[in-house]
Coordinates of C-alpha atoms in Angstrom, one line a residue:
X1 CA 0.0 0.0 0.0
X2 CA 1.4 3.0 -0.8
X3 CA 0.2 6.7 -0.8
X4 CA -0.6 7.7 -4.7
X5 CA -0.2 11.4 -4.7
X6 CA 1.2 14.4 -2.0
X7 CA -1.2 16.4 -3.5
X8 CA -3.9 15.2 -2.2
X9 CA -2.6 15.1 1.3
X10 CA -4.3 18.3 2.8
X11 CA -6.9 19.0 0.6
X12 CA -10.6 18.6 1.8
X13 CA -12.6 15.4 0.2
X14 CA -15.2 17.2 -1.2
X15 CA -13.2 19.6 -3.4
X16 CA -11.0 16.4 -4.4
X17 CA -13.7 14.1 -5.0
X18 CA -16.9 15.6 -5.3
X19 CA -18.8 13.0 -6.5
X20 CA -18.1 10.4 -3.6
X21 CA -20.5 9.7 -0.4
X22 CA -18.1 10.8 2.2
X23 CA -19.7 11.0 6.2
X24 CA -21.4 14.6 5.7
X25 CA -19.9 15.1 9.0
X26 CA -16.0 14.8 7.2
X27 CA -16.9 16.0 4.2
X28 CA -14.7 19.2 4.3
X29 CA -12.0 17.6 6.4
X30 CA -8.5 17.8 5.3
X31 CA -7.5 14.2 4.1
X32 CA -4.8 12.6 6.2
X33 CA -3.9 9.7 3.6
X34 CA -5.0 8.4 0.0
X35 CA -3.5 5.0 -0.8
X36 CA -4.0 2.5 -3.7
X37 CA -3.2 -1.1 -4.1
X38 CA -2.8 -2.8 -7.2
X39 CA -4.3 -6.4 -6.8
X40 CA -7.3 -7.0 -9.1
X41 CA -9.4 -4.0 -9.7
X42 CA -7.6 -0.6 -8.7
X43 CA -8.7 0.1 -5.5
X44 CA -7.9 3.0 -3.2
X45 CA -8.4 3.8 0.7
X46 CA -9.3 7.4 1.8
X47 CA -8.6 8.2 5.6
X48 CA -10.6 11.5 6.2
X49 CA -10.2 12.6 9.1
X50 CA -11.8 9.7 11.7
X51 CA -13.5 7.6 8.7
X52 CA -11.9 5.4 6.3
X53 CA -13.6 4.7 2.9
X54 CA -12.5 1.9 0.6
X55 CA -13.7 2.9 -3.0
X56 CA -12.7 1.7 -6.6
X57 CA -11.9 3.8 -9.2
X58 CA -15.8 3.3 -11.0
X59 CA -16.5 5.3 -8.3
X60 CA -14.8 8.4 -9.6
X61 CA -13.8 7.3 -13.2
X62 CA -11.2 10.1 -14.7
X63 CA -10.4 11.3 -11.4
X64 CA -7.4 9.2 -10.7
X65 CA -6.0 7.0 -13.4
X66 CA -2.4 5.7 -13.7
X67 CA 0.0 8.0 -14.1
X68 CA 1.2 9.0 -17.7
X69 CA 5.2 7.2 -17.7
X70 CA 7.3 9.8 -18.6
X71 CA 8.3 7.6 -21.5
X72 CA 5.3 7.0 -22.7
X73 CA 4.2 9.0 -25.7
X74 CA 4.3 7.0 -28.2
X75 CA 1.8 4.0 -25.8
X76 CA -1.8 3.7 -26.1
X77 CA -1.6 1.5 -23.3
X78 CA -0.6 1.5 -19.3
X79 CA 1.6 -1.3 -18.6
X80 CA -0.2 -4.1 -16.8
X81 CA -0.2 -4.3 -13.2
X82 CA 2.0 -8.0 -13.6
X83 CA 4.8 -5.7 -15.6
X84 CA 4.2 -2.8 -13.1
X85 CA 5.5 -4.9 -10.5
X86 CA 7.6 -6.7 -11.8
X87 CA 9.9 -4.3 -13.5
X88 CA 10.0 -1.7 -10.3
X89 CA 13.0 -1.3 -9.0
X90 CA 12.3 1.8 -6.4
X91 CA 11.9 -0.9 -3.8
X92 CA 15.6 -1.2 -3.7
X93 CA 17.3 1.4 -5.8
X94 CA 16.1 4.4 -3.9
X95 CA 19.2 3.7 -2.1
X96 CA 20.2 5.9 -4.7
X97 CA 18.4 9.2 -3.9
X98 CA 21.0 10.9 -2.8
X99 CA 24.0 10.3 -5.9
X100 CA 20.6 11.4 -8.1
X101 CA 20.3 14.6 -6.7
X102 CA 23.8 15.4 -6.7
X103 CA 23.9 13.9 -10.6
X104 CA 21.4 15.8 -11.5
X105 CA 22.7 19.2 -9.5
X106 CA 26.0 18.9 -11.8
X107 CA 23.5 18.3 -14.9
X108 CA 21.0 21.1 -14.5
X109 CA 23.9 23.3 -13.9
X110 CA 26.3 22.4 -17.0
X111 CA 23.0 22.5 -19.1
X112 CA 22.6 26.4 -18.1
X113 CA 26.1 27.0 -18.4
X114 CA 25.9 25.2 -22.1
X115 CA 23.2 27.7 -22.8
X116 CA 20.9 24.5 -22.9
X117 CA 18.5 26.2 -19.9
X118 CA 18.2 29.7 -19.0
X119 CA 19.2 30.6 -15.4
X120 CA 16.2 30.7 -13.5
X121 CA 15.7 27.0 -14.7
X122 CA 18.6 26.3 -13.1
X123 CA 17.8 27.9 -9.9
X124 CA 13.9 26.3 -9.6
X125 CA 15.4 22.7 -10.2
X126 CA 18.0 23.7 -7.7
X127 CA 15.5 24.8 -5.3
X128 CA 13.4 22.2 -6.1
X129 CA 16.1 19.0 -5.7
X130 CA 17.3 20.4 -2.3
X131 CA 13.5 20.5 -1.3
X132 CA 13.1 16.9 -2.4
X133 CA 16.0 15.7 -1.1
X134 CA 14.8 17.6 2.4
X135 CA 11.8 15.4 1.9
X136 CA 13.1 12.1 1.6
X137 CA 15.4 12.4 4.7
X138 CA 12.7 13.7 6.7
X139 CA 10.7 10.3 5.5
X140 CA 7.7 12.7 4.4
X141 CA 8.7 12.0 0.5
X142 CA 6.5 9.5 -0.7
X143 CA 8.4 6.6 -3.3
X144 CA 5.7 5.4 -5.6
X145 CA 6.0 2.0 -7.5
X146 CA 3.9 2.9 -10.9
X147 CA 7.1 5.8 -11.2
X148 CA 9.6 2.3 -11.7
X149 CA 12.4 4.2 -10.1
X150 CA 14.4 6.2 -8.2
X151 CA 15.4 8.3 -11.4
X152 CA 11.6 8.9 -12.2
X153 CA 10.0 9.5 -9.3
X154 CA 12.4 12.3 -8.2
X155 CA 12.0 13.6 -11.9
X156 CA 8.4 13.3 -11.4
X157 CA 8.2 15.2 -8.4
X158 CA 10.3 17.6 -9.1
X159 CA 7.8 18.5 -12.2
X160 CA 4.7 18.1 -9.5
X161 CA 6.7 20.5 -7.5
X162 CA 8.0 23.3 -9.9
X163 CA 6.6 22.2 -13.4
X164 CA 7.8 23.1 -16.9
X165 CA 11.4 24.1 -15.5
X166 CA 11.7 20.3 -14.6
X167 CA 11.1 18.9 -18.4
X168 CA 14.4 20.0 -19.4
X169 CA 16.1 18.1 -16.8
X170 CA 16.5 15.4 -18.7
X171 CA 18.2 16.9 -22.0
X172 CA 21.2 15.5 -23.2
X173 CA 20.8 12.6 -21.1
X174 CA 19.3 9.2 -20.6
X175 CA 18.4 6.5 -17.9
X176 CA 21.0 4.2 -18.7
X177 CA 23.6 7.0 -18.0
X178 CA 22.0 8.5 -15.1
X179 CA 21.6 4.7 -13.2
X180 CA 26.0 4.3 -14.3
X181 CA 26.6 7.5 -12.5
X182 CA 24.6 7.3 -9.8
X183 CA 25.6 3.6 -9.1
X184 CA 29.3 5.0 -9.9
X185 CA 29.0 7.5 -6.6
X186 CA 27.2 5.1 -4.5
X187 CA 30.1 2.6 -5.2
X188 CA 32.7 5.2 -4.2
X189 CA 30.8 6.2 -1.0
X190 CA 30.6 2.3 -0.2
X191 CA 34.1 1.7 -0.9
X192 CA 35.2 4.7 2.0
X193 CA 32.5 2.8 4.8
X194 CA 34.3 -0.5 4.2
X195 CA 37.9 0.7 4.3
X196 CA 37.0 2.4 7.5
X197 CA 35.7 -0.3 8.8
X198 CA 38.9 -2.7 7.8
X199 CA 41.2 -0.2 9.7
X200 CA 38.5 -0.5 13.1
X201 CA 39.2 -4.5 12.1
X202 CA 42.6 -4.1 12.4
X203 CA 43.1 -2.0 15.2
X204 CA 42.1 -4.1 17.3
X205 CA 43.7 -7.1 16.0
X206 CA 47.0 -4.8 16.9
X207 CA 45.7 -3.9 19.7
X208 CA 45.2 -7.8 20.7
X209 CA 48.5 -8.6 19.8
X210 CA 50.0 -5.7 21.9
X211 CA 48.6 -7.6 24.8
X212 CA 49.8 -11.3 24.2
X213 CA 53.6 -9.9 24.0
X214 CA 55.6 -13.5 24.2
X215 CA 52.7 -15.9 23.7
X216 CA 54.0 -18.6 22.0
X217 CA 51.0 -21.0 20.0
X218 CA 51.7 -23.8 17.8
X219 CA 51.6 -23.5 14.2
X220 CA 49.9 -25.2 12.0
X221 CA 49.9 -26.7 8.7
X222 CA 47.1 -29.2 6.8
X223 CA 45.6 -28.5 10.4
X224 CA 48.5 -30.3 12.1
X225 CA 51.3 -29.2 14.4
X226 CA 54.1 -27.4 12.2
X227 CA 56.4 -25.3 14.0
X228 CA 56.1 -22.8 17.2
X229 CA 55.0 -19.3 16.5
X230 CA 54.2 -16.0 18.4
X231 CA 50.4 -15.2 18.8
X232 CA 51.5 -12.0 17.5
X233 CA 52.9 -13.2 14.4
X234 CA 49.8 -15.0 13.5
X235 CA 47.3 -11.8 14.6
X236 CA 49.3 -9.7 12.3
X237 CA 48.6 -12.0 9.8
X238 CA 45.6 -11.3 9.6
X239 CA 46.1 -7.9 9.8
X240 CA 48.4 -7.9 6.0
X241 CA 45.9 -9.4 4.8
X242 CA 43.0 -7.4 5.6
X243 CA 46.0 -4.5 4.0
X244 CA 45.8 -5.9 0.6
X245 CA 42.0 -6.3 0.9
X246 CA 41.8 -2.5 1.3
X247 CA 44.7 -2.4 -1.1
X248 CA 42.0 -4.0 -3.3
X249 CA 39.4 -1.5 -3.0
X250 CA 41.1 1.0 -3.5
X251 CA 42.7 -0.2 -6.9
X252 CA 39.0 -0.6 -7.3
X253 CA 37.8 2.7 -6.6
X254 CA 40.5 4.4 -8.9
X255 CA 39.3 2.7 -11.6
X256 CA 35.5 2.9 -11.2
X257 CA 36.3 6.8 -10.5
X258 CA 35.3 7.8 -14.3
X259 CA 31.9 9.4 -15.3
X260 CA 29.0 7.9 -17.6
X261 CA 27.0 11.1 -17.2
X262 CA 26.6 12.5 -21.0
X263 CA 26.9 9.0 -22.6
X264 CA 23.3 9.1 -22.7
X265 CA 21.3 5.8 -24.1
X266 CA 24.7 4.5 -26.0
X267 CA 25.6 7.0 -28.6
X268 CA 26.1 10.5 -26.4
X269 CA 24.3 13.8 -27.7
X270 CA 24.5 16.4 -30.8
X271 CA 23.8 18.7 -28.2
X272 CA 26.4 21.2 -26.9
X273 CA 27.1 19.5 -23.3
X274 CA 30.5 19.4 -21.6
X275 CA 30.9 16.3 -20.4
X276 CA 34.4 17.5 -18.2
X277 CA 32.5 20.1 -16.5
X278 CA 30.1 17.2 -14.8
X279 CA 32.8 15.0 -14.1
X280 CA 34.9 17.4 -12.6
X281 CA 31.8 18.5 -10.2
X282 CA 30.9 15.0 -9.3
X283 CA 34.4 14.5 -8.2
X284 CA 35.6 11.6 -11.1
X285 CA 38.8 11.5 -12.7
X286 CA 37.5 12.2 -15.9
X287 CA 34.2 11.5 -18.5
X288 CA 34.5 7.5 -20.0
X289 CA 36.2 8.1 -23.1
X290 CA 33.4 5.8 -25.1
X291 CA 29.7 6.3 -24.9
X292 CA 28.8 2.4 -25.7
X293 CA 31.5 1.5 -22.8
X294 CA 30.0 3.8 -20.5
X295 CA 26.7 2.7 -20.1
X296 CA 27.1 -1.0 -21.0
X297 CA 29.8 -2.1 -19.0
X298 CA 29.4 -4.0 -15.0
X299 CA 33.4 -4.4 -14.8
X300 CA 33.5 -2.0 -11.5
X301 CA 30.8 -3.8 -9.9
X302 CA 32.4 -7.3 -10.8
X303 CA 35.7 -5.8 -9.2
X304 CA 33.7 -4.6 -5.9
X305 CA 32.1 -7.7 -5.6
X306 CA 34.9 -9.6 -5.9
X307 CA 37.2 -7.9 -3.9
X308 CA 34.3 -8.0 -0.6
X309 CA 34.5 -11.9 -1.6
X310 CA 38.1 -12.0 -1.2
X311 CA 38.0 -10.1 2.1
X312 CA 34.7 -12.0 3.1
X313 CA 37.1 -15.4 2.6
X314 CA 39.6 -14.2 4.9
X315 CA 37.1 -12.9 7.4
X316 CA 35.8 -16.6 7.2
X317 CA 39.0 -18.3 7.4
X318 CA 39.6 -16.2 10.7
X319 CA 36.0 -16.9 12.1
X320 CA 37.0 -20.7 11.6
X321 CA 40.4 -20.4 13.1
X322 CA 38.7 -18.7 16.5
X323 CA 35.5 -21.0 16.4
X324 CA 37.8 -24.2 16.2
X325 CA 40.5 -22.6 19.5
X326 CA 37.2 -21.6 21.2
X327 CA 36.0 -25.4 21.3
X328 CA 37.1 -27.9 24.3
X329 CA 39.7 -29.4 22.4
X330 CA 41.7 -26.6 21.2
X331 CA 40.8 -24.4 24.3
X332 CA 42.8 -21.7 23.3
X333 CA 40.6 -18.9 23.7
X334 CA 37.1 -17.7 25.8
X335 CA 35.2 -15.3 24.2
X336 CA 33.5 -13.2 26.9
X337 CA 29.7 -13.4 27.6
X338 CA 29.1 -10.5 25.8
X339 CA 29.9 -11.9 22.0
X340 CA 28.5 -15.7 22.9
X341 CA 25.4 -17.1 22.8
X342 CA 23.6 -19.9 24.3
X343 CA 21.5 -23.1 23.6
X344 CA 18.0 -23.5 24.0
X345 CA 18.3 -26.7 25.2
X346 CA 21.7 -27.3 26.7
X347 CA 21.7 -25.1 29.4
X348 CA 26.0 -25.9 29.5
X349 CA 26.5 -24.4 26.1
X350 CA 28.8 -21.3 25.2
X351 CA 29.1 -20.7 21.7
X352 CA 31.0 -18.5 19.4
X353 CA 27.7 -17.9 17.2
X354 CA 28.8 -14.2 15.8
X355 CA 32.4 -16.0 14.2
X356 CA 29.9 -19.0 13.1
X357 CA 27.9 -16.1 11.3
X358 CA 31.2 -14.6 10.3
X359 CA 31.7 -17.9 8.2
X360 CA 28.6 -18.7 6.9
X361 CA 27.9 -15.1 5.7
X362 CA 30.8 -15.4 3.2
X363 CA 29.1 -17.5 1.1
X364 CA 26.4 -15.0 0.3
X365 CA 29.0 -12.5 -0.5
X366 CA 30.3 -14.9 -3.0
X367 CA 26.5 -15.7 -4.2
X368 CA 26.4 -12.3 -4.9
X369 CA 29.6 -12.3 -6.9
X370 CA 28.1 -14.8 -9.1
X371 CA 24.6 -13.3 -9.2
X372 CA 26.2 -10.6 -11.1
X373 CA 29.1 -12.7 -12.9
X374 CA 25.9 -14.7 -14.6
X375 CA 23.9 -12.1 -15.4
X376 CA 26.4 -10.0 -17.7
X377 CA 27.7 -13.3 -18.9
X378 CA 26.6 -13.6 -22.9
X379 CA 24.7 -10.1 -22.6
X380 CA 25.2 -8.0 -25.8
X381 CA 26.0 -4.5 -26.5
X382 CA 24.8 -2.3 -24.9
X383 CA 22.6 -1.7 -22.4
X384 CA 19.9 -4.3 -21.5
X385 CA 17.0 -4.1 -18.8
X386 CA 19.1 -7.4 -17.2
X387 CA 21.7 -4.9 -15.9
X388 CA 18.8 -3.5 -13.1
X389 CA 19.8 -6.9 -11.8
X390 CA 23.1 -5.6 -10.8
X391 CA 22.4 -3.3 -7.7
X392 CA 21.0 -5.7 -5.4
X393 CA 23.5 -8.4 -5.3
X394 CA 26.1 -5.1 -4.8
X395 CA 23.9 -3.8 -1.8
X396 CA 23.5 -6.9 -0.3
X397 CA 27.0 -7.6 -0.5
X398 CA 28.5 -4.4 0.9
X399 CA 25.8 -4.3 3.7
X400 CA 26.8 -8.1 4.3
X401 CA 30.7 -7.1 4.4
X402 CA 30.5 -4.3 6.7
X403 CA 28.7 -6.4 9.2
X404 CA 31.3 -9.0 8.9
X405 CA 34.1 -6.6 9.5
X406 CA 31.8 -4.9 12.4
X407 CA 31.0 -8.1 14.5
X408 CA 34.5 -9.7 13.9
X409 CA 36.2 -6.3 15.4
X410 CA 33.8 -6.6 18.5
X411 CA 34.7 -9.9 19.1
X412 CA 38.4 -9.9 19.1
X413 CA 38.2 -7.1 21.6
X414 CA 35.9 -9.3 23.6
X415 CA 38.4 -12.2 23.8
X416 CA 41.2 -13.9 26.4
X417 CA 43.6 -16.5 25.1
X418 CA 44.0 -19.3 28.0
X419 CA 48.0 -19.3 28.5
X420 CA 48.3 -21.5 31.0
X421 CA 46.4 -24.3 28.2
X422 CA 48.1 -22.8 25.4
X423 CA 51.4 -23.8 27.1
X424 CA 50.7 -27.2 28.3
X425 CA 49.9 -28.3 25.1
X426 CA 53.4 -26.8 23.3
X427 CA 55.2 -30.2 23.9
X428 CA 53.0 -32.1 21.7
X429 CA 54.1 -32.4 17.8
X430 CA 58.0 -31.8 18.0
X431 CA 57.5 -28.2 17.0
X432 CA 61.0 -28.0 17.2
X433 CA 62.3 -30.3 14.3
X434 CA 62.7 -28.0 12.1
X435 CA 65.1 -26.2 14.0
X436 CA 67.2 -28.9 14.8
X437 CA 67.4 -29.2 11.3
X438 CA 68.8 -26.0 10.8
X439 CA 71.1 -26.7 13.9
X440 CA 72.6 -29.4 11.4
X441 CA 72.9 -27.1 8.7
X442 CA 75.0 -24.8 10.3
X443 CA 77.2 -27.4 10.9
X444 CA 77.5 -28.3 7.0
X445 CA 75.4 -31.0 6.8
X446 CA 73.0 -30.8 3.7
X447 CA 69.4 -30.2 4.2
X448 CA 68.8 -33.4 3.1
X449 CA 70.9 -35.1 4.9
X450 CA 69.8 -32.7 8.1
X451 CA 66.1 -33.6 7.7
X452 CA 66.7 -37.3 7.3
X453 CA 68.7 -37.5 11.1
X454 CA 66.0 -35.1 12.7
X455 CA 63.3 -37.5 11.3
X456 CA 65.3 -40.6 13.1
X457 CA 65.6 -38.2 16.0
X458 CA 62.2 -38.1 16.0
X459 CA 60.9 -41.5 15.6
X460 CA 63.7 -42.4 18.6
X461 CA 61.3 -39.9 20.5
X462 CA 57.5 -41.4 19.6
X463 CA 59.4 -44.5 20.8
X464 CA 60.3 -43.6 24.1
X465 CA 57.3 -41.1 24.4
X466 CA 59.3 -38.1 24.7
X467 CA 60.6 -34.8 23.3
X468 CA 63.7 -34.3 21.5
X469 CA 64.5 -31.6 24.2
X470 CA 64.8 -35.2 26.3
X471 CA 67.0 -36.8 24.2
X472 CA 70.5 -37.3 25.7
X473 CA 73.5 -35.9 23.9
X474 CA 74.9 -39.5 23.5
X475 CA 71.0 -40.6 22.5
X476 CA 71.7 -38.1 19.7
X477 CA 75.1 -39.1 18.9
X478 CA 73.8 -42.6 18.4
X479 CA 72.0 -40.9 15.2
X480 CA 74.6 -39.0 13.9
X481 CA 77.8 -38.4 15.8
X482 CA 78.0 -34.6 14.7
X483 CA 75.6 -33.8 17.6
X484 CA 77.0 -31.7 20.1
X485 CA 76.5 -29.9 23.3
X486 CA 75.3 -26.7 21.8
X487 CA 72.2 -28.4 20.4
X488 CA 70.1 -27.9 23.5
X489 CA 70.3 -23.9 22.4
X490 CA 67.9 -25.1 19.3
X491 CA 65.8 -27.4 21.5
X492 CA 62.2 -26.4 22.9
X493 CA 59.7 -24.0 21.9
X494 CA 61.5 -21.2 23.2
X495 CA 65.0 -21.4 21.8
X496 CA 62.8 -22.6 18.6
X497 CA 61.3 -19.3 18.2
X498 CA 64.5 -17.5 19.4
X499 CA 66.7 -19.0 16.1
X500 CA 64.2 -17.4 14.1
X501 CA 65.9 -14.5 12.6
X502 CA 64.5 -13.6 9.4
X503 CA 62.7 -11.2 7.3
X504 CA 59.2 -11.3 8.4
X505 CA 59.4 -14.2 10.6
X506 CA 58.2 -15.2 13.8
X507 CA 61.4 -14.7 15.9
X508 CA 60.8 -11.9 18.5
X509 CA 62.8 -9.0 16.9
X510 CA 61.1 -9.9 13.5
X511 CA 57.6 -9.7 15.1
X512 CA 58.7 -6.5 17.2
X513 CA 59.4 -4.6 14.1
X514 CA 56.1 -6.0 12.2
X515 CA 54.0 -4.8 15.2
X516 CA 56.4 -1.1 15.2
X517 CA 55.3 -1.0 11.4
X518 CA 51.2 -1.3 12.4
X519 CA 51.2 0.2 15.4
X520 CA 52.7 3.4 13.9
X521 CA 50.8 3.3 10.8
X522 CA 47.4 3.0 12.0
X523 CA 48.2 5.6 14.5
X524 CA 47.5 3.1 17.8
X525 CA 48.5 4.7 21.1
X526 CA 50.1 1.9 22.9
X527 CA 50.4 4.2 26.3
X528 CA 46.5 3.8 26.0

């Protein structure tokens, strides 16, 4: 149900419809509402005052009929109600209200300045856009379906609102250019939310990291003990990659950053328009160089979408990481109270739900990747009524990403890792091997050679049950008789992650400059 025209808001019944049996006692009450519904025969519902009447349109034939499309002069007949609804698009792209409004600002202005209006046109659409727009913030603006979309209806009520001035609006420039730069803006406005909302991600994965200074974790690799690493080192991880994925939208927004506006339909305009002077105003690089390119093309959104898919698969990976530590057999971290939830039925249960959600949401950012990736596959030049298809998917996914990157912020502020378990469980996997191996290196043996004696090393250790850090030196020398004293330096998780001395690895210095590097560039105040 949805209100059919502002007009009639205000105005007494009796002036409006003068031929319908409204309560004599309301008759010259201002109406509050007039609504219409389009299921079987047009119907509409008048609130006057106290009373609501539900009348059809036989009851005042002429007085309200459909609307007359803006394109539709050549029509003898209104599209049917089926095709009304389902080639709408209001219900989702007024999302777009506001890059209209500022499209059409830079329009109407280069269109006066081109000597394609006067002046006082100008001003009146001015006057009248920043009304609308005043309107549709405020909620009073009313979005009607039978208009198809945001580009029409603010059109529309711009001509309710200030009349002939509004007709000339449109010169020199058609739908499918209008939607491309519209959708262009709304892209770049999206693109700056998410990046802020990466560097809130990854503040406080620095900021987690800053306080688990020495917390040694096992690492992992095919999901099985690997080699001993610093907590930090694996939180800033996360952080470089959550870099590139801003890295990513950037590149993204640089190249989307060109304006459609003056394409028009496909072939641009005879008329005397100055395409640089719009693109400068709306803030893009510069006008698309070809008109068919500009309003045909989906490449940006493609690129958007798949660079929240990338970040949306490392948001994943992360949630899975934390859901499998939080469980009882990793135990590695709690998440407080306040980012868990419960079970209706097991009254024990603690559970990691939002980094569940974290996961499973990925895979409708990817949906929406290949939504769009479908839809332009096999479409030909240029512009085709299948490309309305595009702006959903893109909403969805960038309201989708920035709740990802929201709730997975909150909860690593809202988590402990359990040291004293993290510890205990260090001696199991020979996290060390690999540094004995270099041990043997450095005392020219060949890798090779090196990783065959730690794996005997190792298999002397599963059969006594031990660690190699429990090996004795002549145990060792039984292997290979090149063992020495020294050895125990290389031996254990610590001394493990002490040898660790290059670029970008885990070794304590290494990690100490990595977390300088963030700290410093995301402007954290570690006194804080």
């Amino acid at each position: 149900m949805e209100s059919i025209c502002e007009r009639c808001l205000g105005k007494s019944a009796d002036l409006l419809f003068p031929s319908l049996p409204f309560p004599k006692q309301n008759l010259s009450r201002p109406l509050s509402r007039v609504d219409f519904c389009w299921k079987g025969q047009r119907r509409f519902v008048v609130s006057c005052a106290s009373e609501t009447l539900s009348i059809t349109q036989k009851d005042f034939p002429g007085e309200m009929t459909k609307e007359v499309k803006l394109w539709g002069g050549r029509f003898e007949e209104s599209v049917t109600d089926a095709v009304e609804r389902f080639t709408e698009s209001i219900s989702y792209d007024k999302l777009l209200y506001k890059q209209d409004i500022m499209g059409s600002r830079a329009h109407a202005t280069m269109l006066a300045r081109q000597g394609l209006m006067t002046e006082s046109d100008r001003d009146s659409i001015l006057k009248g856009l920043d009304q609308i727009e005043r309107s549709i913030e405020s909620g009073e603006f009313v979005w009607r379906a039978d208009r198809e979309d945001v580009h029409m209806n603010i059109e529309a009520a711009l001509t309710d609102l200030i009349g002939e001035p509004a007709k000339k609006l449109h010169t020199a420039r058609s739908r499918n250019d209008q939607v491309l730069t519209d959708f262009r803006l709304w892209c770049r406005d999206a693109i700056d939310k998410i990046l802020v909302h990466i560097k809130q991600l990854q503040v406080a994965l620095v900021t987690l990291a800053i306080k688990n200074e020495g917390l040694i974790v096992p690492g992992y690799t095919h999901l099985q003990r690997a080699q001993p690493v610093l907590l930090q080192h694996l939180l800033l991880s996360y952080v470089e990659q959550l870099e590139r994925d801003a890295d990513r939208l950037v590149d993204c927004k640089n190249r989307l950053n060109f304006c459609p506006l003056g394409a028009c339909a496909l072939a641009g305009t005879g008329l005397p328009i100055d395409r640089f002077m719009t693109s400068e105003a709306l803030g893009f690089t510069a006008p698309l160089r070809n008109s068919i390119d500009a309003v045909s093309d989906r490449d940006f959104v493609l690129e958007f979408l798949s660079a929240n898919s990338i970040t949306a698969i490392h948001l994943s990976r992360i949630g899975e990481e934390w859901v499998l530590w939080a469980s009882e057999e990793f135990g590695f971290l709690t998440p407080s109270d306040s980012v868990s939830t419960g079970s209706s039925i097991m009254p024990q249960k603690k559970n990691p739900d939002p980094m569940e959600l974290v996961r499973g949401k990925s895979a409708r950012i990817v949906g929406d990747l290949v939504s769009v990736l479908v839809l332009c596959k096999g479409l030909p030049h240029a512009y085709n009524r299948d490309l309305q298809e595009d702006k959903e998917p893109l909403f969805d996914s960038v309201k989708t990403i920035i709740g990802m990157l929201e709730v997975t912020a909150e909860f690593a502020q809202n988590i402990t890792f359990n040291r004293e378990r993290i510890q205990k469980s260090l001696p199991a996997g020979h996290l060390d091997a690999t540094t004995l191996a270099d041990y043997l290196v450095k005392k020219g043996v060949p890798f090779r050679t090196s990783h065959d004696i730690v794996g005997r090393c190792v298999a002397l250790c599963v059969l006594k049950n031990c660690q190699l850090l429990d090996l004795s030196l002549d145990e060792l020398r039984s292997i290979n008789p090149i063992f020495e004293e020294d050895v125990y330096e290389f031996l254990g998780v610590e001394n493990a992650v002490k040898k660790f001395s290059s670029y970008g690895s885990t070794g304590s210095e290494c990690v100490a400059e990595q977390l300088f590097y963030w700290v410093t560039k995301l402007g954290i105040n570690r006194d804080k």
